[in-house]
Coordinates of C-alpha atoms and ligand atoms in Angstrom, one line a residue:
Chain A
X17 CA 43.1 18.7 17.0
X18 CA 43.8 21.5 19.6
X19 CA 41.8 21.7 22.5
X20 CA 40.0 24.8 23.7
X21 CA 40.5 25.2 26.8
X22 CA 39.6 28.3 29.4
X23 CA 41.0 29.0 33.2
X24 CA 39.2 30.4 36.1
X25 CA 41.1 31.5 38.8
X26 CA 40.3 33.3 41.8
X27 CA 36.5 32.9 41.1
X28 CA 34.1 33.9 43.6
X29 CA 30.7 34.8 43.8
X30 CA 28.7 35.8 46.3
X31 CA 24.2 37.0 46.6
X32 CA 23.7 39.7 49.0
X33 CA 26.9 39.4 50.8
X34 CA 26.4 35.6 51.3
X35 CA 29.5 33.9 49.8
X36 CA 28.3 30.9 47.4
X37 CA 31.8 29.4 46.3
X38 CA 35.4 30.7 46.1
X39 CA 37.0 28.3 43.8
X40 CA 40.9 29.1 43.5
X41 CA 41.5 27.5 40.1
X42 CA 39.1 25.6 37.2
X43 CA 40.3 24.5 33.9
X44 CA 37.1 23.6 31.4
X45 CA 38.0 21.9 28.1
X46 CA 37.0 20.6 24.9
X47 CA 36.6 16.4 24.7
X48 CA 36.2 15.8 27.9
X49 CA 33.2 15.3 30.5
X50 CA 32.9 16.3 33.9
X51 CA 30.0 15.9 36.4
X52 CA 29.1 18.7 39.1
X53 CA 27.9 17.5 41.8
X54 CA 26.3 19.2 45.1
X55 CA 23.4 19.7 47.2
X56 CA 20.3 22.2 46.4
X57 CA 21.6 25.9 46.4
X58 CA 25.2 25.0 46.5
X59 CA 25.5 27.1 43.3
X60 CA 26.1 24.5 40.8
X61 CA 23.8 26.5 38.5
X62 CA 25.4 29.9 39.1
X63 CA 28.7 28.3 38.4
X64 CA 27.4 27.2 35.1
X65 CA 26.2 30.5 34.2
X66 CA 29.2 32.2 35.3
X67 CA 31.4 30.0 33.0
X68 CA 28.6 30.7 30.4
X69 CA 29.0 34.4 30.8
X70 CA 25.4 34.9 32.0
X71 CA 26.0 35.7 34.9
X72 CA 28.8 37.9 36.8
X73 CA 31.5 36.6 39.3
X74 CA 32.5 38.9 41.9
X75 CA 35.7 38.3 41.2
X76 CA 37.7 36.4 38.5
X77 CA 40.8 36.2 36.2
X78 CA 40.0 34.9 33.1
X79 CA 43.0 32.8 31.1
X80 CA 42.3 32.0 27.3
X81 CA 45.0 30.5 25.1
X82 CA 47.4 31.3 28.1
X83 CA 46.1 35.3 28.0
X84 CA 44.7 37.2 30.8
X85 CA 41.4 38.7 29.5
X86 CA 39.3 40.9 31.8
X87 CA 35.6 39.8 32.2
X88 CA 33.7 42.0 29.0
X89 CA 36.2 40.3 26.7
X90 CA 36.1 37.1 27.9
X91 CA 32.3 37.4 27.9
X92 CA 33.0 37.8 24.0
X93 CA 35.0 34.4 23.6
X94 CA 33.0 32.4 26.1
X95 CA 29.3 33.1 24.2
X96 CA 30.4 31.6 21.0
X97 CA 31.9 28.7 22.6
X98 CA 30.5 27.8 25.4
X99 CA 26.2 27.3 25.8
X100 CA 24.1 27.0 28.8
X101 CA 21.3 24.5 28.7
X102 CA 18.6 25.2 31.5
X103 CA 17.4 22.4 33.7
X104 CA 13.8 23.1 32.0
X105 CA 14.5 24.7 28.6
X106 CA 12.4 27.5 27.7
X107 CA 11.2 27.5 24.0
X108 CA 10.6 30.4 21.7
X109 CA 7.3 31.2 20.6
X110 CA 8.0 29.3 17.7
X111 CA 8.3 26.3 15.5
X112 CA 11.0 24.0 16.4
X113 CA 12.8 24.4 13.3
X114 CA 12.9 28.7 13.9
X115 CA 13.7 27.6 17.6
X116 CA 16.7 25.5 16.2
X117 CA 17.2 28.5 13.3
X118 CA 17.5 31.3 16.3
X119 CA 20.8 31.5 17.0
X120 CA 22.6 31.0 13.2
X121 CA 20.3 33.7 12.6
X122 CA 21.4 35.9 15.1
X123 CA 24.9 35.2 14.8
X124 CA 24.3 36.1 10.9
X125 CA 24.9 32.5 9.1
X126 CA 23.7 32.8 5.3
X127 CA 20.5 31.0 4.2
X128 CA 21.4 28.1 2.9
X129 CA 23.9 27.6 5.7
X130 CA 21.1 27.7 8.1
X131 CA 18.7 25.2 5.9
X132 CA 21.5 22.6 6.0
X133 CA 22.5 22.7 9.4
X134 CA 18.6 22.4 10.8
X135 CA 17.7 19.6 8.6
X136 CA 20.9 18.2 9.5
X137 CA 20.1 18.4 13.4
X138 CA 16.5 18.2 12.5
X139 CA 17.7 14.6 12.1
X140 CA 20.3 14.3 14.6
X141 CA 17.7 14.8 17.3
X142 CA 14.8 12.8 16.0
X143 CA 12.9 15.7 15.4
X144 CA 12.0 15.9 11.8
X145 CA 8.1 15.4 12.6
X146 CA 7.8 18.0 15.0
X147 CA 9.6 20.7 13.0
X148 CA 6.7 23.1 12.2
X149 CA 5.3 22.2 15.9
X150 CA 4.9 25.0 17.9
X151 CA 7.9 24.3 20.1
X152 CA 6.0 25.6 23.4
X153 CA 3.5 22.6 23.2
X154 CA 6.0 20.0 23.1
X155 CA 6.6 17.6 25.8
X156 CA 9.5 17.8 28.6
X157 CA 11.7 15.1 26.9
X158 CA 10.7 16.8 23.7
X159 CA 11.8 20.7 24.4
X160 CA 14.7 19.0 25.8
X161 CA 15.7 17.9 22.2
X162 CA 15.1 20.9 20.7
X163 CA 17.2 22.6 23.4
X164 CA 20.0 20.4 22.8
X165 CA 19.7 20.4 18.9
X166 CA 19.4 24.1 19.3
X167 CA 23.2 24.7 20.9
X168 CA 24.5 21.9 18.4
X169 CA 23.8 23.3 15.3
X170 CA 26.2 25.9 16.5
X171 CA 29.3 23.8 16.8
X172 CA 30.0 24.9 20.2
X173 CA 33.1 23.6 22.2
X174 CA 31.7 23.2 25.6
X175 CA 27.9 22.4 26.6
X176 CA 26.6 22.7 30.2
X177 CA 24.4 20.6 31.1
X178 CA 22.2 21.6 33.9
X179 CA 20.6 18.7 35.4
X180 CA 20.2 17.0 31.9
X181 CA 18.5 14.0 33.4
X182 CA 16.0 15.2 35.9
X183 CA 12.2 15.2 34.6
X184 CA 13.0 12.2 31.9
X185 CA 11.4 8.8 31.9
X186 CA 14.6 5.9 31.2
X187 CA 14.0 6.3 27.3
X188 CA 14.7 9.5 27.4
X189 CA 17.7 9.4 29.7
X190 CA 19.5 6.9 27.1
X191 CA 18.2 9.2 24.5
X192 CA 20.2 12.1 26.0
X193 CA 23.0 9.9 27.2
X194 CA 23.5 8.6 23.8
X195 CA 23.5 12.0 22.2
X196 CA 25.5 13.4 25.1
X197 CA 28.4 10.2 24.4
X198 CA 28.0 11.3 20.6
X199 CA 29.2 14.9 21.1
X200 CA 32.2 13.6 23.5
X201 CA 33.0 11.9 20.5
X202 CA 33.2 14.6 18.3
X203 CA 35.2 15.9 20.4
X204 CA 32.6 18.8 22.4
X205 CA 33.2 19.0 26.2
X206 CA 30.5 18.3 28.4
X207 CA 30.1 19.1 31.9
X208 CA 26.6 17.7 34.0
X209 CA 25.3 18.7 37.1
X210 CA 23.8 16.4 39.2
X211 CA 22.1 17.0 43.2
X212 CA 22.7 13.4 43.5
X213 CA 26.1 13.0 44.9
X214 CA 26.8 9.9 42.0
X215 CA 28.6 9.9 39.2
X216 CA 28.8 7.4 36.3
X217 CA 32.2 5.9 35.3
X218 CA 31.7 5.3 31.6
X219 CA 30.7 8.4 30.7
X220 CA 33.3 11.5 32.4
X221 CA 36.8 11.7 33.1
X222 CA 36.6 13.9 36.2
X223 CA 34.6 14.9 38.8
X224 CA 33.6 18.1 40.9
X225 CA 31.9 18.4 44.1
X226 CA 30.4 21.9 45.4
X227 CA 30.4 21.9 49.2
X228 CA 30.5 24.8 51.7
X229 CA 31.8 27.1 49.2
X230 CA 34.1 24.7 48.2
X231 CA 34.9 22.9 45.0
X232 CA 36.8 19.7 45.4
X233 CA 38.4 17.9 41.9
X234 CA 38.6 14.4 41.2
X235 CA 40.1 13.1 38.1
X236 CA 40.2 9.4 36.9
X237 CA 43.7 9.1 36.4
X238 CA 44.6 9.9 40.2
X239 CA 41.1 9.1 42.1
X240 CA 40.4 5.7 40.4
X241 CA 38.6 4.6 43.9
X242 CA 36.7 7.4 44.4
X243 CA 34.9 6.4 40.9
X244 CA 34.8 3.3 41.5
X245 CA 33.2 4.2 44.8
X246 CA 29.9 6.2 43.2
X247 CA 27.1 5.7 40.7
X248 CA 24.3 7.6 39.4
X249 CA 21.2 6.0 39.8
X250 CA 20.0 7.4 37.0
X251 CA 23.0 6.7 34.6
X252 CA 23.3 2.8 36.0
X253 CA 19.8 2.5 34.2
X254 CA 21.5 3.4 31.0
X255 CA 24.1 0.9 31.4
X256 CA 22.2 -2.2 32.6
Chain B
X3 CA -36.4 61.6 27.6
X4 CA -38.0 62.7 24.2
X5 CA -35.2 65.2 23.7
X6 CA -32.3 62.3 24.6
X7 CA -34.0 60.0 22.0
X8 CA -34.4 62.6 19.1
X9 CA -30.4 63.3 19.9
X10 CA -29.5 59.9 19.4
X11 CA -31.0 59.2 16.3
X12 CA -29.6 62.4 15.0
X13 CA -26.0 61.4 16.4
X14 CA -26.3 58.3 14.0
X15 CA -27.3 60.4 10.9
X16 CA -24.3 62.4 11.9
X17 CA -22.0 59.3 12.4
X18 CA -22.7 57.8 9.0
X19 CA -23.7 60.4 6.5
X20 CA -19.9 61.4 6.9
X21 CA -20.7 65.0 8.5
X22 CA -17.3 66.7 7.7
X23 CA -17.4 68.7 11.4
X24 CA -17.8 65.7 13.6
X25 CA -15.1 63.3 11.4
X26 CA -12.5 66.2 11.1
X27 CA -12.3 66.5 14.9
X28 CA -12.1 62.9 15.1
X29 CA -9.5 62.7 13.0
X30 CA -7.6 65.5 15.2
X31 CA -7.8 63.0 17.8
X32 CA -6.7 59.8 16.8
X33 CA -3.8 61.8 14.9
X34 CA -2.4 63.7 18.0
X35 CA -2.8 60.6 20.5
X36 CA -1.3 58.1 17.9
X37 CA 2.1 60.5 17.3
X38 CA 1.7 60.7 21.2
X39 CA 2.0 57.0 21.5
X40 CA 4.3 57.0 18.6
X41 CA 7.5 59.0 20.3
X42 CA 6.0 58.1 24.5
X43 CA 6.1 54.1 23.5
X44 CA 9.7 53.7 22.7
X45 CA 11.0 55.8 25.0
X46 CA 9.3 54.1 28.1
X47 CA 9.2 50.9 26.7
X48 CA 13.4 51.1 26.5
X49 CA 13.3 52.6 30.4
X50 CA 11.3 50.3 31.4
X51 CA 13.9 47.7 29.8
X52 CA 16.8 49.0 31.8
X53 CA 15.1 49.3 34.8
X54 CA 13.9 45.6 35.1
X55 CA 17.2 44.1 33.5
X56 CA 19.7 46.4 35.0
X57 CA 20.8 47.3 38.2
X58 CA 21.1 51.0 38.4
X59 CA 21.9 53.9 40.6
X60 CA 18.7 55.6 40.9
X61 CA 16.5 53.1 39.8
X62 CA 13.9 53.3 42.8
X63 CA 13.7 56.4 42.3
X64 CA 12.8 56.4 39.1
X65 CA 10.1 54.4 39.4
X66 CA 8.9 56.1 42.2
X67 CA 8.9 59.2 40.0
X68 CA 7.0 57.4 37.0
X69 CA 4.5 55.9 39.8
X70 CA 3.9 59.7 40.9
X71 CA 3.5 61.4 37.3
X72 CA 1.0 58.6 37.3
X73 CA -1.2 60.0 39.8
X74 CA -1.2 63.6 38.1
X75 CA -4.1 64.7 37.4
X76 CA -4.3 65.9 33.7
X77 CA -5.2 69.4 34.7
X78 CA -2.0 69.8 36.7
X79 CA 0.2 68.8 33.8
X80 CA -1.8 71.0 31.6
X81 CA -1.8 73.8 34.1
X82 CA 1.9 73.3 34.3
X83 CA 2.6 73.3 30.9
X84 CA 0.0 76.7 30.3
X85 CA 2.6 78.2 32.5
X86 CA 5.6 77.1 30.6
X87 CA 4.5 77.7 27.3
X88 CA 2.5 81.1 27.8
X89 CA 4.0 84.5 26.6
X90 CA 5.5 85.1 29.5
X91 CA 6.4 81.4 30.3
X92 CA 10.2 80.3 29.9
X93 CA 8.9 78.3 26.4
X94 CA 6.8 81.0 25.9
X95 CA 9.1 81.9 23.0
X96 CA 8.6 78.5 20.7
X97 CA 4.9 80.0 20.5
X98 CA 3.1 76.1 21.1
X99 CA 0.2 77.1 23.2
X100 CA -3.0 76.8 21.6
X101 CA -1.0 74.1 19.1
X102 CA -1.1 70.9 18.3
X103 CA 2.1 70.2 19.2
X104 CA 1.2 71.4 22.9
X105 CA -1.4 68.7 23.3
X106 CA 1.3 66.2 21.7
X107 CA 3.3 66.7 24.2
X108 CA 0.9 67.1 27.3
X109 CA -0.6 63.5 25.8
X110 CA 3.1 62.5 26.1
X111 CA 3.7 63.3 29.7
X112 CA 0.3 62.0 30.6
X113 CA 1.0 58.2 28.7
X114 CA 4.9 57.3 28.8
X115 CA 5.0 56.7 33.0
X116 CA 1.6 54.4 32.7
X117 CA 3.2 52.3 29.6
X118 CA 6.5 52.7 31.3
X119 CA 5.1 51.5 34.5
X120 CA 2.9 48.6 33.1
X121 CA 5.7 47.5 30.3
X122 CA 8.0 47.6 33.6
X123 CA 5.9 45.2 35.5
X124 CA 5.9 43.0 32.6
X125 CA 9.2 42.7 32.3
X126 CA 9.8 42.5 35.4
X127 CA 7.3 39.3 35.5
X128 CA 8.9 37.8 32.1
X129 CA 11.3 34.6 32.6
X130 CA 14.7 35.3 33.0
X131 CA 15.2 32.2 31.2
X132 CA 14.6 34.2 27.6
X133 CA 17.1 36.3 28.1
X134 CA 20.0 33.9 29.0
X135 CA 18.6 31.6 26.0
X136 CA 19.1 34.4 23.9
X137 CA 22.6 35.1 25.2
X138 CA 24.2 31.7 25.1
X139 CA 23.1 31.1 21.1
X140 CA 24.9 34.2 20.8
X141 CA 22.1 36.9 20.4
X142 CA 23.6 40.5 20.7
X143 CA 22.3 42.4 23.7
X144 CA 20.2 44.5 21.9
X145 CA 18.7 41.0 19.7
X146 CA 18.3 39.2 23.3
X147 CA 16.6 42.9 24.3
X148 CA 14.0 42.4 21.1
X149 CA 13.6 38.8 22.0
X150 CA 12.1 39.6 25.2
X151 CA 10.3 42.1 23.9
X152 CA 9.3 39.5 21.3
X153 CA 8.0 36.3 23.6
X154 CA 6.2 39.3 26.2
X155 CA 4.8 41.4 22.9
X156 CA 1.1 41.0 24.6
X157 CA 1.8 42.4 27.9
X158 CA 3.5 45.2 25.7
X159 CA 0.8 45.3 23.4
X160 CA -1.9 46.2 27.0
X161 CA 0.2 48.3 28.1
X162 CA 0.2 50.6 24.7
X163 CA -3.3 50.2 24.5
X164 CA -3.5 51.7 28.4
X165 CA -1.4 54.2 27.7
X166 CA -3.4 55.1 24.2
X167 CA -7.0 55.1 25.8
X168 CA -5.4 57.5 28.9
X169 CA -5.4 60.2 26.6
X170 CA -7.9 59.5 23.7
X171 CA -10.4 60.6 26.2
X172 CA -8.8 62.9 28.0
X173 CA -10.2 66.4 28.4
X174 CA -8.5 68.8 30.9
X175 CA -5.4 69.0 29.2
X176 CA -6.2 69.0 25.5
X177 CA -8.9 72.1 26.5
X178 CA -6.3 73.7 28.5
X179 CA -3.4 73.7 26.3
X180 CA -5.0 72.8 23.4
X181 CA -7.5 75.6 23.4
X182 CA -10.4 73.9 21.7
X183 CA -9.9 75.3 18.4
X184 CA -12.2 74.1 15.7
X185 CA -10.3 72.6 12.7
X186 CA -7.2 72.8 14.7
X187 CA -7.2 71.4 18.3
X188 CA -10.8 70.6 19.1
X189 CA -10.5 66.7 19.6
X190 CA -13.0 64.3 20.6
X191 CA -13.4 65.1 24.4
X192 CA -13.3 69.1 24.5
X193 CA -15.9 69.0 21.7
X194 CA -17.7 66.3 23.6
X195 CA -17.2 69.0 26.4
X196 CA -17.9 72.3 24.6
X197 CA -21.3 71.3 23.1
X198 CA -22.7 69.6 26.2
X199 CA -22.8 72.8 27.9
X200 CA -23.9 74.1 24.7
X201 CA -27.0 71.8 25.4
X202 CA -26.6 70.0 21.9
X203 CA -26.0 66.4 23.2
X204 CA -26.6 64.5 19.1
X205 CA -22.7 65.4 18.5
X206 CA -21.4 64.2 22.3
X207 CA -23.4 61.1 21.5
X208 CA -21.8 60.8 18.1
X209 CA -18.4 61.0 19.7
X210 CA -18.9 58.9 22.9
X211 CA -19.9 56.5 20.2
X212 CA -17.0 56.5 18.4
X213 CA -14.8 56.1 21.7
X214 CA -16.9 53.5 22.8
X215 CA -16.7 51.3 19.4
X216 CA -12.6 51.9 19.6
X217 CA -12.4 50.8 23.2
X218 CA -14.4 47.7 22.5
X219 CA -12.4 47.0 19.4
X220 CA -9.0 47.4 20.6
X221 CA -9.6 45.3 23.6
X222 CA -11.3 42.5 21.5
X223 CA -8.7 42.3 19.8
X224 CA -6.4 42.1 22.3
X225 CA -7.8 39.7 23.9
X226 CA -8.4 37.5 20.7
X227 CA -4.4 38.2 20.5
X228 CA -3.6 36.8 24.2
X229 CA -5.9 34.0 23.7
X230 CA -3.7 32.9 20.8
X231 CA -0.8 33.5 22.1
X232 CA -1.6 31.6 25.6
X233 CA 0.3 28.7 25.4
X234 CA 2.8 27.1 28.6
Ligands
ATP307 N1 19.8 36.2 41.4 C1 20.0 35.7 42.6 N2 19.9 36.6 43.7 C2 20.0 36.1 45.0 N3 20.3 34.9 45.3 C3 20.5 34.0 44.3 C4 20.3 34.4 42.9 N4 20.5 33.3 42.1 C5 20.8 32.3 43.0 N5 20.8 32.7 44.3 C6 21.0 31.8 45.4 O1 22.2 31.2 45.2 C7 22.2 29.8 45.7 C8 22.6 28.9 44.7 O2 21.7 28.8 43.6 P1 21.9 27.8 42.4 O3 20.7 27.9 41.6 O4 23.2 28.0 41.8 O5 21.9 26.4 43.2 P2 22.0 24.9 42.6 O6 23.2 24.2 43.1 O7 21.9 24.9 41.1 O8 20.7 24.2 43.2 P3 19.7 23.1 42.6 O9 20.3 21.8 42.8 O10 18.5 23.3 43.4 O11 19.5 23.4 41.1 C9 20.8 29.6 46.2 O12 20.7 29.7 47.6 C10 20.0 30.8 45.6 O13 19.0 31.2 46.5
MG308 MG1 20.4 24.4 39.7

């Protein structure tokens, strides 16, 4: 299995003159997960959506299958591949089976492809009951589902995760941390942001922490202590 | 008071024993304003896109612009447009004054900046979160665009119905422009206007009646609309 894998270098951004991060190299790749870590407005969100495409760095050079693509075409790869999940996920004014439809549809899958893929994650995510709900009156942990079921139909090779766990009771955090364990396995790579300077050992291979514009990497093979050293509350839950 | 009542009752008679005067100038009405609407609500709708989802050179501006056509008074725009399209005017050539084209296109001026202005503001108010949703499933620009457009289609929907009762009832520049010409370009409000003075109120009652059975009915329904569609 070959891995996809995509290099930022040289990425900075900056609002209104005021210089967010400057990170001088960051490799995201398929199978693995990786927690982001950082205060409130370090920019853990905007580095998301820059490695997302949603939003524009300031500066960047793009490296894809060792090629140097400028920012529009690199946009192009990185929105099949890669999908933003927001820290409250907004739902279409629709059911939750067209809100898991939406984006086969718009990416032009045939009919019966799209009816076996959402009964498919229909199932995957527990959702087959709700699935001619109006997905606007679902519940937190509920849209949540649909938001996750909703980039997996659509095979992608990375999902960001932004703040999966916040604004979940514990059943809902294993629910998530199970499903998120189940795509590492089939091989998607994950990366989780987290306020909470914690991280959970099981779960990700390497860790980043946003501070003062920086963007400091710790991987498990050479920073076994420092993982050792921290735990997310929220994920030591999970594990108990 | 005697005269007011008599007038009334004969306004219904004329309302629904179909008299063929008073429903073919209705008819002139609802058909210019609606191909008014028609090419004005695309056009600002699309601006009003770009100016809340890009940044722009020029985009205050702009809306500074729109905000100022705004405050126009109709008369202006149709004095304006007199001058262009007289037979001396620099239009005066494509021979439109006193045509329904003319008051097509002074109903155009005087609708696109308010539903540009108002379908602005609602963008402008819509969550950001629909757009980058659409984007990272993979939605096209232009499909993420009509998804917007989509999950805000009631704001939309006022701001059309703004723009559409700006110039159903608008009288200086149809008369101006338009020239009050019966079977042609005598709509609603000049005839409302014409046979006032004329001191036969039955047919202005007849005709306020039908604006005022429109404007209850279009914002019924959009309110029955909203009131479906208001949900988190
Ligand atoms: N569109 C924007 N215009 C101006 N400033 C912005 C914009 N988006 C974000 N910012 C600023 O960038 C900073 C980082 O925002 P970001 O949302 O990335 O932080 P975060 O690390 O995700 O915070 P949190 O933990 O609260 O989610 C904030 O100070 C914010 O005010
Ligand atoms: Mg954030």
């Amino acid at each position: 299995m070959t891995t996809f894998n995509i290099t930022f270098k040289d990425l900075n951004k900056s609002f209104n003159q005021h210089l967010l991060f400057n990170i001088p190299e960051l490799t995201i790749e398929s199978g693995r997960c990786c927690l982001l870590s950082g205060i409130n407005g370090s920019g853990k969100s905007t580095l998301l959506k820059i490695m997302a495409g949603l939003e524009t760095p300031n500066n960047a050079e793009i490296y894809y299958k060792n090629i140097k693509l400028d920012w529009k075409s690199a946009c192009k790869q990185i929105h099949k591949k890669i999908i933003y999940l927001h820290q409250t996920p907004l739902m279409f004014d629709a059911s939750v089976a067209d809100n898991i439809k939406y984006g086969m549809r718009k990416q032009g899958y045939s009919r019966n492809k799209i009816q076996e893929s959402v009964k498919m994650a229909l199932q995957w995510a527990d959702l087959e009951h709700l699935k001619d709900n109006n997905a606007r009156l679902l519940s937190g942990g509920e849209k949540q589902r649909v938001a996750l079921a909703r980039a997996y139909v659509l095979s992608p090779e990375i999902l960001l995760f932004d703040e999966a766990f916040s604004n979940l009771d514990t059943q809902g955090r294993t629910r998530i941390f199970e499903q998120i364990c189940k795509l590492k396995d089939e091989g998607v790579g994950i990366i989780l942001t987290s306020h909470e300077l914690a991280h959970n050992t099981s779960l990700t291979e390497h860790h980043m922490h946003l501070e003062n514009t920086h963007l400091k990497i710790f991987s498990k093979e050479n920073n076994i202590e420092h993982f050792n050293n921290i735990k997310t509350p929220e994920l030591i839950l999970v594990n108990a | 008071m005697d005269s007011i009542s008599t007038a009334s009752l004969h306004a219904v008679y004329l309302l629904f024993s179909g008299d063929k005067e008073l429903w073919n100038i209705i008819s002139i009405s609802f058909s210019v304003s609606l191909r008014a609407i028609l090419f004005a609500a695309p056009l600002a709708v699309l601006i009003a896109f770009a100016m809340a989802y890009h940044r722009f050179f020029g985009r205050r501006v702009l809306i500074y612009v729109f905000n100022t056509l705004l405050s126009v008074p109709a008369v202006i725009i149709g004095l304006t447009l007199y001058i262009i399209f007289s037979r001396n005017g620099p239009l005066g050539d494509l021979k439109l004054l006193f045509t329904q084209d003319a008051m097509i296109i002074g109903q155009f001026i005087l609708c696109m900046p308010l539903i540009l202005i108002m379908s602005h503001t609602t963008f402008q108010s819509s969550d950001r979160r629909i757009w980058e949703t659409a984007r990272t499933l993979g939605a096209t620009r232009i499909q993420a665009m009509l998804t917007v457009m989509y999950e805000i289609r009631f704001g939309l929907l006022a701001a059309l119905i703004a723009g559409f009762g700006r110039i159903i009832a608008e009288v200086g520049c149809s008369m101006m422009i338009g020239g009050n010409i019966l079977h042609y370009t005598r709509n609603i409000p000049t005839a409302i206007a014409l046979e006032t003075s004329k001191g036969d109120f039955s047919q202005g009652i007849a005709l306020g009646i039908v604006l005022l059975v429109m404007a209850m009915v279009l914002n019924l329904s959009l309110s029955l609309l909203q009131g479906r569609g208001e949900v988190v």
